[in-house]
Coordinates of C-alpha atoms in Angstrom, one line a residue:
M245 CA 107.8 9.7 -31.2
Q246 CA 104.0 8.9 -31.2
K247 CA 102.4 9.2 -34.6
W248 CA 98.8 9.4 -35.6
G249 CA 98.7 8.5 -39.3
R250 CA 95.0 7.4 -39.7
K251 CA 93.4 8.6 -42.9
A252 CA 90.4 10.9 -42.6
N253 CA 87.0 9.7 -43.7
P254 CA 83.4 10.6 -42.7
T255 CA 83.0 7.5 -40.5
G256 CA 86.3 7.8 -38.7
W257 CA 86.1 11.3 -37.4
T258 CA 84.4 10.3 -34.2
S259 CA 87.3 8.2 -33.0
L260 CA 89.7 11.1 -33.8
C261 CA 87.7 13.8 -32.1
K262 CA 89.8 13.6 -28.9
Q263 CA 93.0 11.7 -28.2
K264 CA 95.1 12.0 -25.0
K265 CA 98.7 11.0 -24.2
E266 CA 100.3 11.1 -20.7
I267 CA 104.1 11.4 -20.3
S268 CA 106.4 11.5 -17.3
V269 CA 109.2 14.1 -17.1
N270 CA 112.1 12.6 -15.0
E271 CA 115.2 13.9 -16.8
E272 CA 116.8 17.2 -17.5
S273 CA 115.3 17.6 -20.9
V274 CA 112.4 15.5 -22.1
A275 CA 110.7 16.2 -25.4
E276 CA 107.6 14.5 -26.7
H277 CA 106.5 14.9 -30.3
Y278 CA 102.8 14.6 -31.3
K279 CA 102.3 14.5 -35.0
L280 CA 99.1 14.3 -37.2
K281 CA 99.4 14.1 -40.9
E282 CA 97.4 13.2 -44.0
V283 CA 94.3 14.9 -42.7
S284 CA 92.3 17.6 -44.5
V285 CA 91.0 19.4 -41.4
R286 CA 92.2 22.2 -39.1
L287 CA 93.8 20.8 -35.9
T288 CA 94.4 22.6 -32.6
F289 CA 97.1 21.2 -30.2
Q290 CA 96.9 21.8 -26.4
C291 CA 99.4 20.5 -23.9
F292 CA 98.3 20.7 -20.2
L293 CA 101.0 20.9 -17.5
P294 CA 99.0 20.7 -14.3
R295 CA 101.9 21.0 -11.7
P296 CA 101.7 24.4 -10.0
E297 CA 105.5 24.6 -9.6
C298 CA 105.8 24.9 -13.4
S299 CA 106.0 28.3 -14.9
P300 CA 105.9 29.5 -18.5
E301 CA 109.7 30.3 -18.3
D302 CA 110.4 26.6 -17.7
I303 CA 108.7 25.5 -20.9
S304 CA 110.1 25.7 -24.4
A305 CA 108.0 24.7 -27.4
N306 CA 108.4 24.5 -31.1
H307 CA 105.6 24.1 -33.6
S308 CA 106.3 22.6 -37.0
S309 CA 110.1 23.4 -36.6
R310 CA 109.3 27.1 -36.3
N311 CA 109.4 29.5 -33.4
F312 CA 106.3 29.0 -31.3
S313 CA 105.4 32.7 -31.4
E314 CA 105.5 32.8 -35.2
T315 CA 102.8 30.1 -35.4
K316 CA 100.6 32.1 -33.0
G317 CA 101.2 29.6 -30.2
A318 CA 100.8 30.5 -26.6
I319 CA 101.8 29.2 -23.1
F320 CA 99.6 30.6 -20.4
P321 CA 98.6 29.6 -16.8
S322 CA 95.2 28.3 -16.0
P323 CA 93.8 28.5 -12.5
R324 CA 92.2 25.1 -12.7
R325 CA 94.6 23.2 -15.1
G326 CA 98.1 24.5 -14.5
L327 CA 99.8 25.6 -17.7
I328 CA 98.3 25.3 -21.2
C329 CA 100.5 25.2 -24.3
R330 CA 98.3 25.7 -27.3
A331 CA 99.2 25.8 -31.0
P332 CA 97.2 25.8 -34.2
G333 CA 97.6 22.7 -36.4
A334 CA 97.6 22.1 -40.1
S335 CA 95.0 23.6 -42.3
A336 CA 93.9 22.2 -45.7
H337 CA 90.6 24.0 -46.4
G338 CA 88.8 22.8 -49.5
A339 CA 90.5 19.4 -49.6
Q340 CA 88.4 16.3 -49.5
P341 CA 88.7 13.8 -46.6
G342 CA 91.7 11.5 -47.3
A343 CA 93.7 14.1 -49.2
V344 CA 97.3 14.7 -48.1
S345 CA 97.9 18.0 -46.3
T346 CA 100.8 19.7 -44.5
S347 CA 101.9 17.8 -41.4
S348 CA 101.9 19.6 -38.0
E349 CA 104.2 18.8 -35.1
L350 CA 104.2 20.2 -31.5
C351 CA 107.3 19.8 -29.4
V352 CA 107.1 20.6 -25.6
S353 CA 110.4 20.5 -23.5
H354 CA 110.5 20.6 -19.7
Y355 CA 113.9 21.6 -18.2
R356 CA 113.2 20.8 -14.5
R357 CA 113.7 17.5 -12.9
L358 CA 110.1 17.4 -11.9
T359 CA 107.8 14.5 -12.3
T360 CA 104.8 15.9 -14.1
H361 CA 102.2 14.6 -16.4
C362 CA 101.3 16.2 -19.7
S363 CA 98.3 15.4 -21.8
L364 CA 97.9 16.4 -25.4
S365 CA 94.4 16.8 -26.9
F366 CA 93.3 17.9 -30.3
C367 CA 90.0 18.7 -32.0
H368 CA 89.1 18.9 -35.7
S369 CA 86.3 20.3 -38.0
E370 CA 84.4 18.5 -40.8
H371 CA 83.6 20.1 -44.1
P372 CA 79.9 21.0 -44.2
K373 CA 77.9 18.8 -46.6
I374 CA 74.2 18.4 -47.3
W375 CA 72.8 14.9 -47.9
L376 CA 69.8 15.8 -50.1
P377 CA 67.2 12.9 -50.3
R378 CA 66.7 11.4 -53.8
A379 CA 63.0 12.3 -53.8
L380 CA 63.8 16.0 -53.4
R381 CA 66.3 16.1 -56.3
Q382 CA 63.3 16.7 -58.7
T383 CA 60.3 19.0 -58.3
Y384 CA 58.5 18.3 -55.1
I385 CA 54.7 18.5 -55.9
R386 CA 52.0 18.9 -53.2
K387 CA 48.3 19.8 -53.4
V388 CA 46.8 22.9 -51.8
G389 CA 46.1 22.3 -48.2
D390 CA 48.6 19.4 -47.8
T391 CA 51.4 19.5 -45.2
V392 CA 55.0 20.0 -46.3
N393 CA 57.5 18.4 -44.0
L394 CA 61.1 18.2 -45.3
L395 CA 63.9 16.7 -43.2
I396 CA 67.4 17.5 -44.8
P397 CA 70.4 15.8 -43.1
F398 CA 73.8 17.4 -43.2
Q399 CA 77.2 17.1 -41.7
G400 CA 79.8 19.5 -40.2
K401 CA 81.7 19.9 -37.0
P402 CA 81.5 22.0 -35.0
K403 CA 77.8 22.5 -35.5
P404 CA 77.4 24.6 -38.7
Q405 CA 74.9 27.4 -39.1
A406 CA 71.9 26.4 -41.4
T407 CA 69.8 29.0 -43.1
W408 CA 66.8 28.7 -45.5
T409 CA 65.8 31.1 -48.3
H410 CA 62.7 31.2 -50.6
D411 CA 63.4 32.5 -54.1
G412 CA 66.5 34.3 -52.7
C413 CA 64.5 36.0 -49.9
A414 CA 64.1 35.2 -46.2
L415 CA 61.3 32.8 -45.2
D416 CA 57.9 34.1 -44.0
A417 CA 57.9 33.1 -40.3
G418 CA 54.2 33.3 -40.2
R419 CA 53.8 30.5 -42.7
V420 CA 57.0 28.5 -42.7
S421 CA 58.7 27.1 -39.6
V422 CA 62.3 25.8 -39.5
R423 CA 64.0 23.6 -36.8
N424 CA 67.8 23.2 -37.0
G425 CA 69.4 20.3 -35.2
E426 CA 72.9 18.9 -34.8
R427 CA 72.7 16.8 -38.0
D428 CA 69.6 17.9 -39.8
S429 CA 67.2 20.8 -40.6
I430 CA 63.4 20.6 -40.9
L431 CA 61.3 22.8 -43.1
F432 CA 57.6 22.6 -42.1
I433 CA 54.4 24.2 -43.7
R434 CA 51.2 23.2 -42.1
E435 CA 48.8 24.0 -45.0
A436 CA 50.5 24.6 -48.3
Q437 CA 49.3 27.4 -50.6
R438 CA 50.2 28.2 -54.2
A439 CA 52.2 31.2 -52.9
D440 CA 54.5 28.6 -51.2
S441 CA 55.7 27.4 -54.6
G442 CA 59.2 28.3 -55.6
R443 CA 62.9 27.5 -55.1
Y444 CA 64.0 26.8 -51.5
Q445 CA 67.7 26.9 -50.8
L446 CA 69.4 25.4 -47.7
S447 CA 72.8 26.9 -46.8
V448 CA 75.1 25.2 -44.3
R449 CA 78.0 27.5 -43.3
L450 CA 81.0 26.6 -41.2
G451 CA 83.5 29.4 -41.0
E452 CA 84.6 30.2 -44.6
L453 CA 83.2 26.9 -45.9
E454 CA 79.6 26.6 -47.2
A455 CA 77.4 23.9 -48.7
T456 CA 74.1 24.6 -50.4
A457 CA 71.2 22.5 -51.7
T458 CA 68.2 23.6 -53.8
I459 CA 64.7 22.2 -53.6
D460 CA 61.9 23.1 -56.0
I461 CA 58.4 22.9 -54.5
L462 CA 55.3 23.1 -56.6
V463 CA 51.9 23.5 -54.9
I464 CA 49.0 22.7 -57.3
E465 CA 45.2 22.6 -57.2
R466 CA 42.3 21.8 -59.6
P467 CA 42.1 23.9 -62.8
G468 CA 39.4 26.4 -63.5
P469 CA 36.6 25.5 -66.1
P470 CA 37.0 26.4 -69.8
Q471 CA 35.9 29.9 -70.4
S472 CA 33.2 29.2 -72.9
I473 CA 31.8 26.4 -75.2
K474 CA 29.9 26.8 -78.4
L475 CA 27.9 24.5 -80.7
V476 CA 29.3 25.3 -84.1
D477 CA 27.3 23.0 -86.5
V478 CA 24.9 20.1 -86.5
W479 CA 24.5 17.7 -89.5
G480 CA 23.2 14.2 -89.8
S481 CA 24.0 12.5 -86.5
N482 CA 27.0 14.7 -85.7
A483 CA 27.7 17.9 -83.8
T484 CA 30.8 20.1 -83.8
L485 CA 31.9 21.9 -80.6
E486 CA 34.5 24.6 -79.8
W487 CA 35.7 25.9 -76.5
T488 CA 38.4 28.2 -75.0
P489 CA 41.1 27.1 -72.5
P490 CA 40.6 28.0 -68.8
Q491 CA 42.2 31.1 -67.3
D492 CA 43.6 29.2 -64.3
T493 CA 45.4 25.9 -65.0
G494 CA 45.9 25.1 -61.3
N495 CA 49.6 26.1 -61.3
T496 CA 50.5 23.1 -63.5
A497 CA 50.1 21.9 -67.0
L498 CA 46.7 20.6 -68.2
L499 CA 46.4 16.9 -69.0
G500 CA 43.5 17.5 -71.4
Y501 CA 39.8 18.0 -71.6
T502 CA 36.8 15.7 -70.9
V503 CA 33.7 16.1 -73.1
Q504 CA 30.3 14.9 -72.0
K505 CA 26.8 14.8 -73.6
A506 CA 23.3 14.5 -72.2
D507 CA 20.0 14.1 -74.1
T508 CA 16.9 16.0 -73.0
K509 CA 14.8 12.9 -72.4
S510 CA 16.9 11.3 -69.7
G511 CA 19.0 14.3 -68.5
L512 CA 22.0 11.9 -67.7
W513 CA 25.5 12.9 -68.6
F514 CA 27.8 10.5 -70.4
T515 CA 31.5 10.9 -71.2
V516 CA 32.3 11.0 -74.9
L517 CA 36.1 11.2 -74.6
E518 CA 38.8 12.0 -71.9
R519 CA 42.2 13.8 -71.9
Y520 CA 41.6 15.4 -75.3
H521 CA 44.2 18.1 -76.0
R522 CA 42.6 20.2 -78.7
T523 CA 39.9 22.8 -78.2
S524 CA 37.4 21.6 -80.9
F525 CA 35.7 18.2 -81.4
T526 CA 33.0 16.5 -83.5
V527 CA 30.6 14.2 -81.5
S528 CA 29.3 11.4 -83.8
N529 CA 26.7 8.6 -83.6
L530 CA 24.0 10.7 -82.0
I531 CA 20.5 9.2 -81.9
V532 CA 18.0 10.5 -84.5
G533 CA 15.1 12.3 -82.9
N534 CA 17.0 13.3 -79.7
S535 CA 18.2 16.7 -78.6
Y536 CA 21.6 17.0 -76.9
A537 CA 23.5 19.4 -74.6
F538 CA 27.3 19.3 -74.2
R539 CA 29.8 20.3 -71.5
V540 CA 33.6 20.3 -71.2
F541 CA 35.8 19.9 -68.1
A542 CA 39.5 20.8 -67.8
E543 CA 41.9 18.3 -66.1
N544 CA 45.3 18.4 -64.5
Q545 CA 47.2 16.2 -61.9
C546 CA 44.6 17.1 -59.2
G547 CA 41.6 16.0 -61.3
L548 CA 38.8 17.6 -63.2
S549 CA 37.6 21.2 -62.8
E550 CA 34.8 21.6 -60.3
T551 CA 32.4 23.1 -62.8
A552 CA 32.0 23.0 -66.6
P553 CA 30.3 25.3 -69.1
I554 CA 27.3 23.9 -71.0
T555 CA 26.3 24.7 -74.5
A556 CA 23.6 27.4 -74.7
D557 CA 21.9 25.7 -77.8
L558 CA 20.7 22.2 -78.1
A559 CA 21.8 19.9 -80.9
H560 CA 18.5 18.6 -82.5
I561 CA 19.2 15.4 -84.5
Q562 CA 16.4 15.3 -87.1
K563 CA 15.4 12.5 -89.4
A564 CA 16.5 13.1 -93.0
A565 CA 13.7 14.1 -95.4
T566 CA 12.8 11.5 -98.1
L567 CA 11.6 12.8 -101.4
R568 CA 9.4 10.3 -103.3
K569 CA 8.7 10.8 -107.0
T570 CA 5.4 9.3 -108.1
G571 CA 5.2 8.5 -111.8
G572 CA 2.1 7.5 -113.8
F573 CA 1.4 3.8 -114.1
A574 CA -1.5 1.7 -115.6
Q575 CA -3.9 0.2 -113.1
R576 CA -3.8 -3.6 -113.4
D577 CA -7.0 -5.6 -113.6
F578 CA -6.9 -8.6 -111.3
S579 CA -10.3 -9.9 -112.2
E580 CA -10.6 -13.5 -113.3
A581 CA -13.0 -16.3 -113.6
P582 CA -13.0 -19.1 -110.9
K583 CA -10.2 -21.7 -111.4
F584 CA -9.5 -24.6 -109.1
T585 CA -5.8 -24.9 -108.3
Q586 CA -6.2 -28.0 -106.2
P587 CA -9.0 -30.5 -107.2
L588 CA -11.0 -32.9 -104.9
A589 CA -9.4 -36.3 -104.2
D590 CA -11.4 -39.6 -104.2
C591 CA -11.5 -41.2 -100.7
T592 CA -12.8 -44.2 -98.8
T593 CA -14.1 -43.7 -95.3
V594 CA -15.3 -45.9 -92.5
M595 CA -18.9 -45.8 -91.4
G596 CA -19.4 -43.6 -88.3
Y597 CA -16.1 -41.6 -88.6
D598 CA -16.2 -37.9 -89.8
T599 CA -14.6 -37.3 -93.2
Q600 CA -13.4 -34.0 -94.8
L601 CA -13.0 -33.0 -98.5
F602 CA -10.6 -30.2 -99.5
C603 CA -10.0 -28.2 -102.7
C604 CA -8.5 -24.8 -103.6
V605 CA -10.0 -22.1 -105.9
R606 CA -8.7 -18.8 -107.3
A607 CA -11.1 -16.1 -108.5
S608 CA -11.7 -12.3 -108.5
P609 CA -14.1 -11.1 -107.4
K610 CA -14.7 -13.7 -104.6
P611 CA -16.8 -16.6 -105.9
K612 CA -19.8 -18.3 -104.4
I613 CA -19.1 -21.9 -103.4
I614 CA -21.8 -24.6 -103.9
W615 CA -21.5 -28.2 -102.8
L616 CA -23.5 -31.0 -104.6
K617 CA -24.0 -34.7 -103.9
N618 CA -24.9 -36.8 -106.9
K619 CA -25.7 -33.4 -108.6
M620 CA -28.1 -32.4 -105.8
D621 CA -27.5 -29.3 -103.7
I622 CA -26.7 -30.2 -100.1
Q623 CA -26.5 -26.6 -98.8
G624 CA -28.4 -26.3 -95.5
N625 CA -28.2 -30.0 -94.7
P626 CA -27.1 -30.4 -91.0
K627 CA -25.2 -33.6 -91.9
Y628 CA -22.7 -31.5 -93.9
R629 CA -20.7 -28.4 -92.9
A630 CA -19.0 -26.3 -95.6
L631 CA -16.3 -23.7 -95.0
T632 CA -14.3 -21.3 -97.2
H633 CA -11.2 -19.4 -96.1
L634 CA -8.6 -17.6 -98.4
G635 CA -9.6 -19.8 -101.3
I636 CA -9.5 -23.1 -99.5
C637 CA -12.8 -24.9 -99.6
S638 CA -13.7 -27.8 -97.2
L639 CA -16.7 -30.1 -96.7
E640 CA -17.1 -32.1 -93.5
I641 CA -19.4 -35.3 -93.6
R642 CA -20.5 -36.0 -90.1
K643 CA -20.6 -39.7 -89.2
P644 CA -21.3 -41.0 -92.7
G645 CA -23.6 -44.0 -93.2
P646 CA -24.0 -46.5 -96.0
F647 CA -26.1 -44.1 -98.0
D648 CA -23.6 -41.1 -97.8
G649 CA -21.3 -42.5 -100.5
G650 CA -21.4 -41.1 -104.1
I651 CA -20.1 -38.3 -106.3
Y652 CA -19.5 -35.0 -104.5
T653 CA -19.0 -31.8 -106.6
C654 CA -17.7 -28.3 -105.6
K655 CA -18.8 -25.5 -107.9
A656 CA -17.4 -21.9 -107.8
V657 CA -19.4 -19.1 -109.4
N658 CA -18.6 -15.4 -109.9
P659 CA -19.7 -12.8 -112.5
L660 CA -16.9 -13.8 -114.9
G661 CA -17.7 -17.5 -115.0
E662 CA -17.8 -20.8 -113.0
A663 CA -15.8 -23.9 -112.4
S664 CA -16.3 -27.2 -110.7
V665 CA -14.4 -30.3 -109.5
D666 CA -15.7 -33.8 -108.6
C667 CA -14.6 -36.8 -106.4
R668 CA -16.0 -40.2 -105.4
V669 CA -16.6 -41.1 -101.8
D670 CA -17.0 -44.7 -100.7
V671 CA -18.3 -45.8 -97.3
R672 CA -17.4 -49.2 -95.9
A673 CA -18.4 -51.0 -92.8
P674 CA -15.9 -51.3 -89.9
H675 CA -14.2 -54.6 -89.5

């Protein structure tokens, strides 16, 4: 007895798809048993007796120890292959590959002493199963205008029937195309639109068995702009804004709002904050003396809205008014008589080298400065040059000679009085 006891598994079905066995009938009664067990698929047994001298009356067959007719078995002639003995095999629908199921046995007996050859073949069917890619087990997001191309592999033998539905209804053939192959099914949308969003279900049917897979597709686009924006209040260097959410969010949740400002001098827009979730905000640190306009964008996964509303009123940042209280006070009199704060210093100079004398005086009103040499006025003498600036008095003696030595006096005179300082100047010959 020839036994086939290989366990069923998804990778081993190819080798079991077709098995053949040849036998020779040389005795009065020859029986060959072909048995498959521990499989969870439906098997069909066919025994071919190609010799034309064989007739159905010469063949007796039992299937699984029962009468052949009770198991819906049949022996019938074939014009090309002689006689065919066919019987259904075991069935274990719903069991997983590798599960133990009822064994099937086909016994074919030949009663004539004829040398003939028999071959036994069987076929099997796989459970339908869909191998959904990991990326499609969560919501599949595409932008408007993008291409949707989904390849879903499946298994099943013979070839199962694959059908697609969109939200429980048949697909729109004008927008969605489907190609079903031996081992996969392809769903293709050339340019996705928001109406293509929804739940797509792939159903693979093989007889009474069926496998399904669900794919959620979401087609999104940029959101619309906020409906309106209003300048609520302006104080100091701050401005408070309020706006309303957009009517169209782009078929997905908003990520937030982007607030921008622009001053009227430059007209350039600068971002104040991004992805802000509330619908009111206070803009701070505005420059005093400028006027500002504001606008707000809505944002989702596709980006910012194409347009943004702008405040109708400008925010004028004005300088704060300063109140000064002037109280009465007594006018101070700064008048004073001349007073030398730095006197003249005695010095010795070399004949032929210029010499300068310095002193400082304080007085109000401004005093008149008079220079004297040995108590004689030297004003207007070209040998001397006198200067006065901010109370500093200087006298330059140009190339002094032996007769330029003596007592020099600086006198300051104003209506309130006078003051004077003296110094001695000696002139020596060069070495």
